[in-house]
CSV table of C-alpha atoms and ligand atoms in Angstrom, one decimal:
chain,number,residue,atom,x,y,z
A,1160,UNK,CA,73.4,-14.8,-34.8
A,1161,UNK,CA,75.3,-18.3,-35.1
A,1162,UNK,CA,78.7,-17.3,-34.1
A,1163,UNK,CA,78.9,-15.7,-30.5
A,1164,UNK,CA,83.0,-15.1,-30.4
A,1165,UNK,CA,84.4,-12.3,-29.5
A,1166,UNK,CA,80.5,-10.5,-28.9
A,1167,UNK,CA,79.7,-8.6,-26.0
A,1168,UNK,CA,76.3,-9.8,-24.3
A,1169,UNK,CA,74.9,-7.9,-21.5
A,1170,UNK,CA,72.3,-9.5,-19.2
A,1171,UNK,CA,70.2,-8.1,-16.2
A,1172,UNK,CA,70.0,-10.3,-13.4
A,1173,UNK,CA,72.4,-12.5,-14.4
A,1174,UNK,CA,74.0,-13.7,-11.0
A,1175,UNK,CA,71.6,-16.1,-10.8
A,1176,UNK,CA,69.2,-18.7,-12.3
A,1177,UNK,CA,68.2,-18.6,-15.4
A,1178,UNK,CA,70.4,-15.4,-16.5
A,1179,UNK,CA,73.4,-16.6,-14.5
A,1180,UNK,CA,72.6,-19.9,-17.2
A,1181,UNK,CA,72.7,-18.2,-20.0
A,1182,UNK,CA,76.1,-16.0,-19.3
A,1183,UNK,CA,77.3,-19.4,-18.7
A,1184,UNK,CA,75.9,-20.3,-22.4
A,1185,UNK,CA,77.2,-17.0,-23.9
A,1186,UNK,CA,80.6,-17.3,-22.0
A,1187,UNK,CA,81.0,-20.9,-23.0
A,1188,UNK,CA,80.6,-19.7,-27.2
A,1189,UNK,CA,83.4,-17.0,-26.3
A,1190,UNK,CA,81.2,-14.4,-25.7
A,1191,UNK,CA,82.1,-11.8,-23.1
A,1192,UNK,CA,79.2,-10.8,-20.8
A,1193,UNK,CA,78.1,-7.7,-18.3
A,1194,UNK,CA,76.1,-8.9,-15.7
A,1195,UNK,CA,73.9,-6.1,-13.8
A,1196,UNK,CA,71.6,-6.7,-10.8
A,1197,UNK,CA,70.8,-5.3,-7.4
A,1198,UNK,CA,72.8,-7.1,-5.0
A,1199,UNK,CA,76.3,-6.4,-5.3
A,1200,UNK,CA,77.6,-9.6,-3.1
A,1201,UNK,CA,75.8,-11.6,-6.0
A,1202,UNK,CA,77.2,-10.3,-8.7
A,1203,UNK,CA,80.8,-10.5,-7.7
A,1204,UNK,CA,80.8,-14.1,-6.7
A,1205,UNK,CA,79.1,-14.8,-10.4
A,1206,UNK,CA,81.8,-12.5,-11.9
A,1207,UNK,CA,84.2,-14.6,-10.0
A,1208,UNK,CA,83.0,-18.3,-11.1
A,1209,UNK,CA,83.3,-17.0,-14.9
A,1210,UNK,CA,86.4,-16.2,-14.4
A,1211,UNK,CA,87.6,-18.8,-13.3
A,1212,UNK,CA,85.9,-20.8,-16.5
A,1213,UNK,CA,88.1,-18.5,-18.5
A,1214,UNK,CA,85.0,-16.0,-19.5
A,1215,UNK,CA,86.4,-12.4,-19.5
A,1216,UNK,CA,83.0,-10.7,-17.4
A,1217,UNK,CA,82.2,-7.4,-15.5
A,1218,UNK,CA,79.4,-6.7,-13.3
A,1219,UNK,CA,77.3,-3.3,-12.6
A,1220,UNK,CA,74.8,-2.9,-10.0
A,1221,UNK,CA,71.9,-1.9,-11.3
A,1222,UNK,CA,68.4,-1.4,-10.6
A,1223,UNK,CA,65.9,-1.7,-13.8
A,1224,UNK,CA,63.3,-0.2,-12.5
A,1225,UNK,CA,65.3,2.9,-13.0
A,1226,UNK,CA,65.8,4.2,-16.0
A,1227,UNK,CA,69.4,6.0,-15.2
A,1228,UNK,CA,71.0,3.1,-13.6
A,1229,UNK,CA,70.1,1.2,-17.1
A,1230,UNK,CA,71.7,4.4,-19.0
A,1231,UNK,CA,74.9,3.9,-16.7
A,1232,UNK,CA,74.9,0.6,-17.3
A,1233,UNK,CA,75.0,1.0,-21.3
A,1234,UNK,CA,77.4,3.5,-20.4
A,1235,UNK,CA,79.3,0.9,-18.4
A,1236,UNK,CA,79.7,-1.9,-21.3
A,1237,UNK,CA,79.8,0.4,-24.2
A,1238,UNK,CA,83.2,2.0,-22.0
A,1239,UNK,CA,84.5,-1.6,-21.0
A,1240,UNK,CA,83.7,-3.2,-24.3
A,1241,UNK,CA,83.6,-0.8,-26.9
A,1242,UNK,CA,79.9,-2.6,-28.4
A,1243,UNK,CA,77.0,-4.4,-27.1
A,1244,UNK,CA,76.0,-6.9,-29.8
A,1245,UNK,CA,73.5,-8.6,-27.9
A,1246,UNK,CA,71.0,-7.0,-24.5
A,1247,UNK,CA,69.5,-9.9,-22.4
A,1248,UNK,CA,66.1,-8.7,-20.4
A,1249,UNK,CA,66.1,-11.3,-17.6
A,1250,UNK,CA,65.6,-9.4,-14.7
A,1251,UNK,CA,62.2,-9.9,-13.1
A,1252,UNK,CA,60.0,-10.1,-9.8
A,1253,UNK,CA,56.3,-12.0,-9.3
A,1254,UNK,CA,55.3,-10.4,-7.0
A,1255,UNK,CA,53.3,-11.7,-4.1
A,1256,UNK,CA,50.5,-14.2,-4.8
A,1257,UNK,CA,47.1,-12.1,-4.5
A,1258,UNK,CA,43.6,-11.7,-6.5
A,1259,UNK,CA,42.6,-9.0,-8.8
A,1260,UNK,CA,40.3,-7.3,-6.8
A,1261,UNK,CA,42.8,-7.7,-3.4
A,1262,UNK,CA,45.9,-6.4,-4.8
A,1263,UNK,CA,46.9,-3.2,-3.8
A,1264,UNK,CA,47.9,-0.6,-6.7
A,1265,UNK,CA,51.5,-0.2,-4.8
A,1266,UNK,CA,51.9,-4.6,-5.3
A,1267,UNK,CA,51.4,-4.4,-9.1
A,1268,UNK,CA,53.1,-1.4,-9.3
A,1269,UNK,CA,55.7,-2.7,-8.4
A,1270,UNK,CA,56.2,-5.9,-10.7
A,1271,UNK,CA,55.3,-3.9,-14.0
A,1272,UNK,CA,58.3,-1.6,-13.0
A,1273,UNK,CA,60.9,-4.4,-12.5
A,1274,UNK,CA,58.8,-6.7,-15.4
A,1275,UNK,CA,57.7,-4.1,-17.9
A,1276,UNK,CA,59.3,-1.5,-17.6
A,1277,UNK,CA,62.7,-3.0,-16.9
A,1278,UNK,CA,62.2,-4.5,-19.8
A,1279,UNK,CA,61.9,-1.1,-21.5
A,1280,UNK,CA,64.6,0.7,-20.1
A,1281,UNK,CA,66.7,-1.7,-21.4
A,1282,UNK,CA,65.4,-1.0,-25.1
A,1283,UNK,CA,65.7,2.7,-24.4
A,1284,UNK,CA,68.7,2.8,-23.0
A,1285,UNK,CA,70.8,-0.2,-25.7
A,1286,UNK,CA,67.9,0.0,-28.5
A,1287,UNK,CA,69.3,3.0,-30.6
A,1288,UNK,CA,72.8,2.4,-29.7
A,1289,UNK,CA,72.9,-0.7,-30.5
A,1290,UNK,CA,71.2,-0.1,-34.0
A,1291,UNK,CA,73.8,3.2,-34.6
A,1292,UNK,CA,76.7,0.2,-34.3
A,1293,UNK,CA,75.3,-0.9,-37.8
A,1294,UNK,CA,76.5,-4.5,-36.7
A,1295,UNK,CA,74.4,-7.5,-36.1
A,1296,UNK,CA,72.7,-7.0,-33.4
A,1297,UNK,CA,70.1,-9.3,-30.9
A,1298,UNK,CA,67.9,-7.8,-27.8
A,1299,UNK,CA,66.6,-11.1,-25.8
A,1300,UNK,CA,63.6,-10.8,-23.5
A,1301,UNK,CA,62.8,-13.1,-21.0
A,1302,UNK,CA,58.8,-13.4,-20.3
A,1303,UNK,CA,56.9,-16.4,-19.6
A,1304,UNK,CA,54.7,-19.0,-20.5
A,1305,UNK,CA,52.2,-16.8,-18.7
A,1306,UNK,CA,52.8,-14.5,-21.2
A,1307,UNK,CA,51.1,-17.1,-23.9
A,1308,UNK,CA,48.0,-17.6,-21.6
A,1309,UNK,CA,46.5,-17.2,-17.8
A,1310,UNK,CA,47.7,-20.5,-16.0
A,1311,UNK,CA,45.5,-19.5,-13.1
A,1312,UNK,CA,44.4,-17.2,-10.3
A,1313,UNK,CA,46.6,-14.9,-8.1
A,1314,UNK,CA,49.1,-14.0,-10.5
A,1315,UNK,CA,46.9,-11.7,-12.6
A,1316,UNK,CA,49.6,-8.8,-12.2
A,1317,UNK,CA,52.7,-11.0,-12.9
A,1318,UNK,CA,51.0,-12.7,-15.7
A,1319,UNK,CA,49.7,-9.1,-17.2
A,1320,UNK,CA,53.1,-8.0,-17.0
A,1321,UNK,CA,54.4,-10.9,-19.0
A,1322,UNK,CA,52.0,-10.5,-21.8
A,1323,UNK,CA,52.6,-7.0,-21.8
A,1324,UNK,CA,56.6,-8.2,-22.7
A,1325,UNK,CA,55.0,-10.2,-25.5
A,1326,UNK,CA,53.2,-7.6,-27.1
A,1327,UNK,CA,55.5,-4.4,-26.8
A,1328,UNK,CA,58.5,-6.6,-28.5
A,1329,UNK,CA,56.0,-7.8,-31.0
A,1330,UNK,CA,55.8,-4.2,-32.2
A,1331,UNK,CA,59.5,-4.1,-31.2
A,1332,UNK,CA,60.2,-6.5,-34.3
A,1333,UNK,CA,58.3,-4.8,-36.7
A,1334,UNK,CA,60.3,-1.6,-36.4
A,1335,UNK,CA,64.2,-2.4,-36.0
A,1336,UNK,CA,66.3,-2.5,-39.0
A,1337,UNK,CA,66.6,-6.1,-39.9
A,1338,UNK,CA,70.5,-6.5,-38.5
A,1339,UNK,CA,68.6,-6.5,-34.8
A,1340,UNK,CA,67.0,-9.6,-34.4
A,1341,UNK,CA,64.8,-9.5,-31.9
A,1342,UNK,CA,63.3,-12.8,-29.8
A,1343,UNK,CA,61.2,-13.3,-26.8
A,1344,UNK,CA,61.9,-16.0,-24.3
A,1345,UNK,CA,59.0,-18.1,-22.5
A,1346,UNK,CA,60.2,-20.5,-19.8
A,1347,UNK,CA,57.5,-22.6,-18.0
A,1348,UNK,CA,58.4,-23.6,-14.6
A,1349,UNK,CA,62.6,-23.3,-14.2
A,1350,UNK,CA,64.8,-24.1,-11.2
A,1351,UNK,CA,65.8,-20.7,-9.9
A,1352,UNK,CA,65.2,-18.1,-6.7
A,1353,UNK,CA,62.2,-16.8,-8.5
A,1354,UNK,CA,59.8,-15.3,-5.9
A,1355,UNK,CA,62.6,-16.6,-3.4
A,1356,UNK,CA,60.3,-20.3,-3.2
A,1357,UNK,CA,62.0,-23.5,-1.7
A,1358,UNK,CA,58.9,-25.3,-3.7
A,1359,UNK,CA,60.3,-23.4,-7.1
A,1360,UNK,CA,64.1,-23.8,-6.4
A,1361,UNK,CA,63.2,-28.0,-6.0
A,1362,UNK,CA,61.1,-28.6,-9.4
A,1363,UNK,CA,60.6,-27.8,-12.5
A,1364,UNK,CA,63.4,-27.6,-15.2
A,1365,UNK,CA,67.1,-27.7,-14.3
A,1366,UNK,CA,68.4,-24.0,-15.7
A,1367,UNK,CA,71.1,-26.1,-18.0
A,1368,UNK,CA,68.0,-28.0,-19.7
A,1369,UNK,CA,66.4,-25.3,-20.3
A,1370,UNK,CA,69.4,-23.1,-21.9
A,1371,UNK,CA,70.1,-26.0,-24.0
A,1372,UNK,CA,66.6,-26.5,-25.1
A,1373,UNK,CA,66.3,-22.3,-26.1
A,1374,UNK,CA,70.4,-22.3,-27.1
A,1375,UNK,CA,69.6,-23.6,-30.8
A,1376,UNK,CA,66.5,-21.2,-31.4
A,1377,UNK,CA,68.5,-17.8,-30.0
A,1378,UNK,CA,71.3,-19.2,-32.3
A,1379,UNK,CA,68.5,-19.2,-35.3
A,1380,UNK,CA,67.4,-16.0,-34.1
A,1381,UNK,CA,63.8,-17.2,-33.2
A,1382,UNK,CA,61.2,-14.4,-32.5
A,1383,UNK,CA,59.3,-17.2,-29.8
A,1384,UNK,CA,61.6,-18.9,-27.8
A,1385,UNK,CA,60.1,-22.0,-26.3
A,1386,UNK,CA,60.8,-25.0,-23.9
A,1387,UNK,CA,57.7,-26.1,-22.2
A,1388,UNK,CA,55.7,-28.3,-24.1
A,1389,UNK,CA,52.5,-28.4,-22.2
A,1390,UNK,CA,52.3,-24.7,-22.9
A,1391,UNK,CA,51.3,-25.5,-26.9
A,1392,UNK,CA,48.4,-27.0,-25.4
A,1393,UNK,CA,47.6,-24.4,-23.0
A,1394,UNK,CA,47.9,-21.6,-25.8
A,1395,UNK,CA,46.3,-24.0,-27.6
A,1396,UNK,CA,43.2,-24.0,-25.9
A,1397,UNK,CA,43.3,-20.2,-25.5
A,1398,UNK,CA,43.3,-19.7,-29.1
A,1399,UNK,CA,40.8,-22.3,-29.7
A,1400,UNK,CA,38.1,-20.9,-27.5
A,1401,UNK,CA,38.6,-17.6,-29.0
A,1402,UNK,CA,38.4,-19.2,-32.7
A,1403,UNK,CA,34.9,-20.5,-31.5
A,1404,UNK,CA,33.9,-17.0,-30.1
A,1405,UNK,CA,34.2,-15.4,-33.2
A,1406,UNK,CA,32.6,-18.2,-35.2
A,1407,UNK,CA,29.9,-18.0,-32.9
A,1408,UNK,CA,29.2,-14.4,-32.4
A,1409,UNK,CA,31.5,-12.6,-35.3
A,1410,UNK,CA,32.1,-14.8,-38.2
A,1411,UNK,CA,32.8,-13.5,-41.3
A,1412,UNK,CA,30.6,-12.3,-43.5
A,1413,UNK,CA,30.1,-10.7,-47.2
A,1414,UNK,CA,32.3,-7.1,-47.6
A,1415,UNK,CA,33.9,-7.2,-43.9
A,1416,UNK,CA,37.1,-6.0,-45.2
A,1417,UNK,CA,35.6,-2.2,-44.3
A,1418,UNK,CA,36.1,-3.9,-40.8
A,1419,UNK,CA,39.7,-5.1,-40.7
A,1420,UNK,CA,41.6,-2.8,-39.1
A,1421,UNK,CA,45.2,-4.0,-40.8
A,1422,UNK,CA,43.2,-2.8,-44.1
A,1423,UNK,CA,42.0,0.3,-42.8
A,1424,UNK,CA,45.3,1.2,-41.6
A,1425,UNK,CA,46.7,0.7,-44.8
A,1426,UNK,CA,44.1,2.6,-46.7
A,1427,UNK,CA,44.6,5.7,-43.9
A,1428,UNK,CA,48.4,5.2,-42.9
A,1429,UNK,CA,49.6,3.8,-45.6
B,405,NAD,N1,62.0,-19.7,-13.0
B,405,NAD,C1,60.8,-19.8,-13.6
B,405,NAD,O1,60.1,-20.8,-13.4
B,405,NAD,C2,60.4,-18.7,-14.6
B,405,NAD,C3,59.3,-19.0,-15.4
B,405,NAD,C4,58.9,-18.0,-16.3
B,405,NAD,C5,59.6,-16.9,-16.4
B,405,NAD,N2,60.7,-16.6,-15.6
B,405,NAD,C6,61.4,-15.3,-15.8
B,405,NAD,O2,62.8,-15.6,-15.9
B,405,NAD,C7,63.5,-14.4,-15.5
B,405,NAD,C8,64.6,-14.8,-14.6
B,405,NAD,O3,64.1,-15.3,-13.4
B,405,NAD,P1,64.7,-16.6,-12.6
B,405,NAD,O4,63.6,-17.6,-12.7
B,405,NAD,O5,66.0,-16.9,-13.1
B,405,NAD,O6,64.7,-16.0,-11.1
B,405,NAD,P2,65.8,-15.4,-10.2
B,405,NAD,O7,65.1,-14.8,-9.1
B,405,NAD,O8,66.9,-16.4,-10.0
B,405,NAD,O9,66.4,-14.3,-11.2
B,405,NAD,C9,65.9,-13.0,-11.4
B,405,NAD,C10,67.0,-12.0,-11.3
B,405,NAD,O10,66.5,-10.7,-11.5
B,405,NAD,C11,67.1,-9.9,-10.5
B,405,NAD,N3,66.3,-8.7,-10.3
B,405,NAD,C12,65.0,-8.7,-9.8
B,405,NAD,N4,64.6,-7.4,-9.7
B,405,NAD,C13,65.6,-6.6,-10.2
B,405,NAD,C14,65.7,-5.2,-10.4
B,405,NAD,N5,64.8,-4.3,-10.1
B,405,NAD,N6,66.9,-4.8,-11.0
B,405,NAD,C15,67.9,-5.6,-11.3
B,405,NAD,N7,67.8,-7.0,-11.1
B,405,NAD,C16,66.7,-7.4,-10.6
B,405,NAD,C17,67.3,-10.7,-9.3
B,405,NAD,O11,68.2,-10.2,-8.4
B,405,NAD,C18,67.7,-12.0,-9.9
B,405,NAD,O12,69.1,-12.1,-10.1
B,405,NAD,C19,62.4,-13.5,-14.9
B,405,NAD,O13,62.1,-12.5,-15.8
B,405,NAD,C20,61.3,-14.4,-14.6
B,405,NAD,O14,60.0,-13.7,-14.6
B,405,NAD,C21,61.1,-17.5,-14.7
């Protein structure tokens, strides 16, 4: 989607950081933007700075763990707006730093509501609508370089949670009609209140860097979204040690197609 006039874009947690940059983004191409998050006080002082930059916005509290306040939020920008042309899946927690075998079911619980299925109740509740429109149409979601590889220890359930985004809009994309474009976002370290850390709000990339490094590849409609480059070699490595697994212990071998499960689909599924 090149041309951004005149659309309306909806974004969860957008008050701040790295969804309050990109409403700026969408406002500044003459979008008009919903913002939706918890804290109310938030959203209205965003709502208000928009304004006054001349972008028409409207905010709606929202929680995205739960799936009605994300139906009343559709509700909310389909009644302002009259469309949604493009959904925004920013929202998102960490969680508290902890190891696997520590972490308490409540603790991860808890960050694959807001992270995964946030994200989810966004597709449910815009998805079909926005595909009934008939109108070029984009749902963003925000994940993670974590969501390319494991960086490291204590952030097993934030980091499954962000692979988890990967993968169910990797099916996602293989299912719309092909007026939704569909993208997923994967910031490395940004500027922002993420896990509300004075160490994270000091480095790591400015939020206007890193909108104008994604802006070009959401306006090509790019299904990975990147900005870190450290995190090519990071995947990198991932993929490479894998490659060496399979040489070592699976390679291929005469007549393995009986094996591949994309062929055995196809002779079963069709
Ligand atoms: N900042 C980084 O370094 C970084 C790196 C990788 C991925 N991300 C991802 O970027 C996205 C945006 O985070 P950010 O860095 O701008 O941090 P942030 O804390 O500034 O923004 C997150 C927003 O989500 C909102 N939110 C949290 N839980 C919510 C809920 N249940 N319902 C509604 N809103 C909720 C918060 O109020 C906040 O406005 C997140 O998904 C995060 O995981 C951030």
């Amino acid at each position: 989607m090149k041309n951004f006039e005149g659309k309306v874009v909806v974004i969860t947690g957008g008050a701040t950081g790295i969804g309050k940059a990109l409403v700026d983004k969408f406002g500044a191409a003459g979008a008009k933007v919903v913002i939706a998050a918890r804290r109310e006080e938030r959203l209205r002082d965003a709502v208000q700075d928009l304004t006054a930059k001349g972008i028409e916005a409207r905010y709606k509290t929202c929680d995205v763990s739960n799936f009605d306040d994300v139906k009343a939020l559709a509700d909310f920008a389909w009644d302002e707006f009259g469309q949604v042309d493009v959904l925004v899946n920013n929202a998102g927690i960490t969680g508290a730093p902890v190891a696997v075998v520590d972490a308490t079911p409540e603790a991860y619980r808890n960050v694959f509501d807001v992270n995964i299925f946030g994200m989810l109740n966004g597709i449910w509740a815009f998805g079909n609508r926005m595909i009934a429109q008939g109108t070029p149409a984009m749902i963003l979601s925000v994940s993670s370089e974590t969501g390319l590889y494991v960086p490291g220890p204590m952030m097993g359930g934030y980091t499954a949670s962000k692979h988890a985004g990967r993968a169910i809009n990797e099916a996602l994309r293989l299912e719309v009609p092909a007026q939704v474009e569909i993208g997923v976002i994967f910031p490395g370290m940004v500027q922002s209140e993420l896990g509300g850390s004075t160490a994270m709000t000091q480095i790591g990339m400015p939020t206007e860097e890193f909108v104008n490094v994604i802006w070009p590849q959401i306006e090509n409609g790019e299904f990975y979204i990147v900005s870190h480059p450290w995190a090519k070699d990071y995947t990198g490595k991932n993929a490479a040690e894998l490659a060496q697994a399979f040489d070592r212990y699976a390679p291929h071998f005469e007549g393995d197609q009986k094996y591949d499960s994309k062929w055995i689909a196809k002779q079963t599924i069709g």
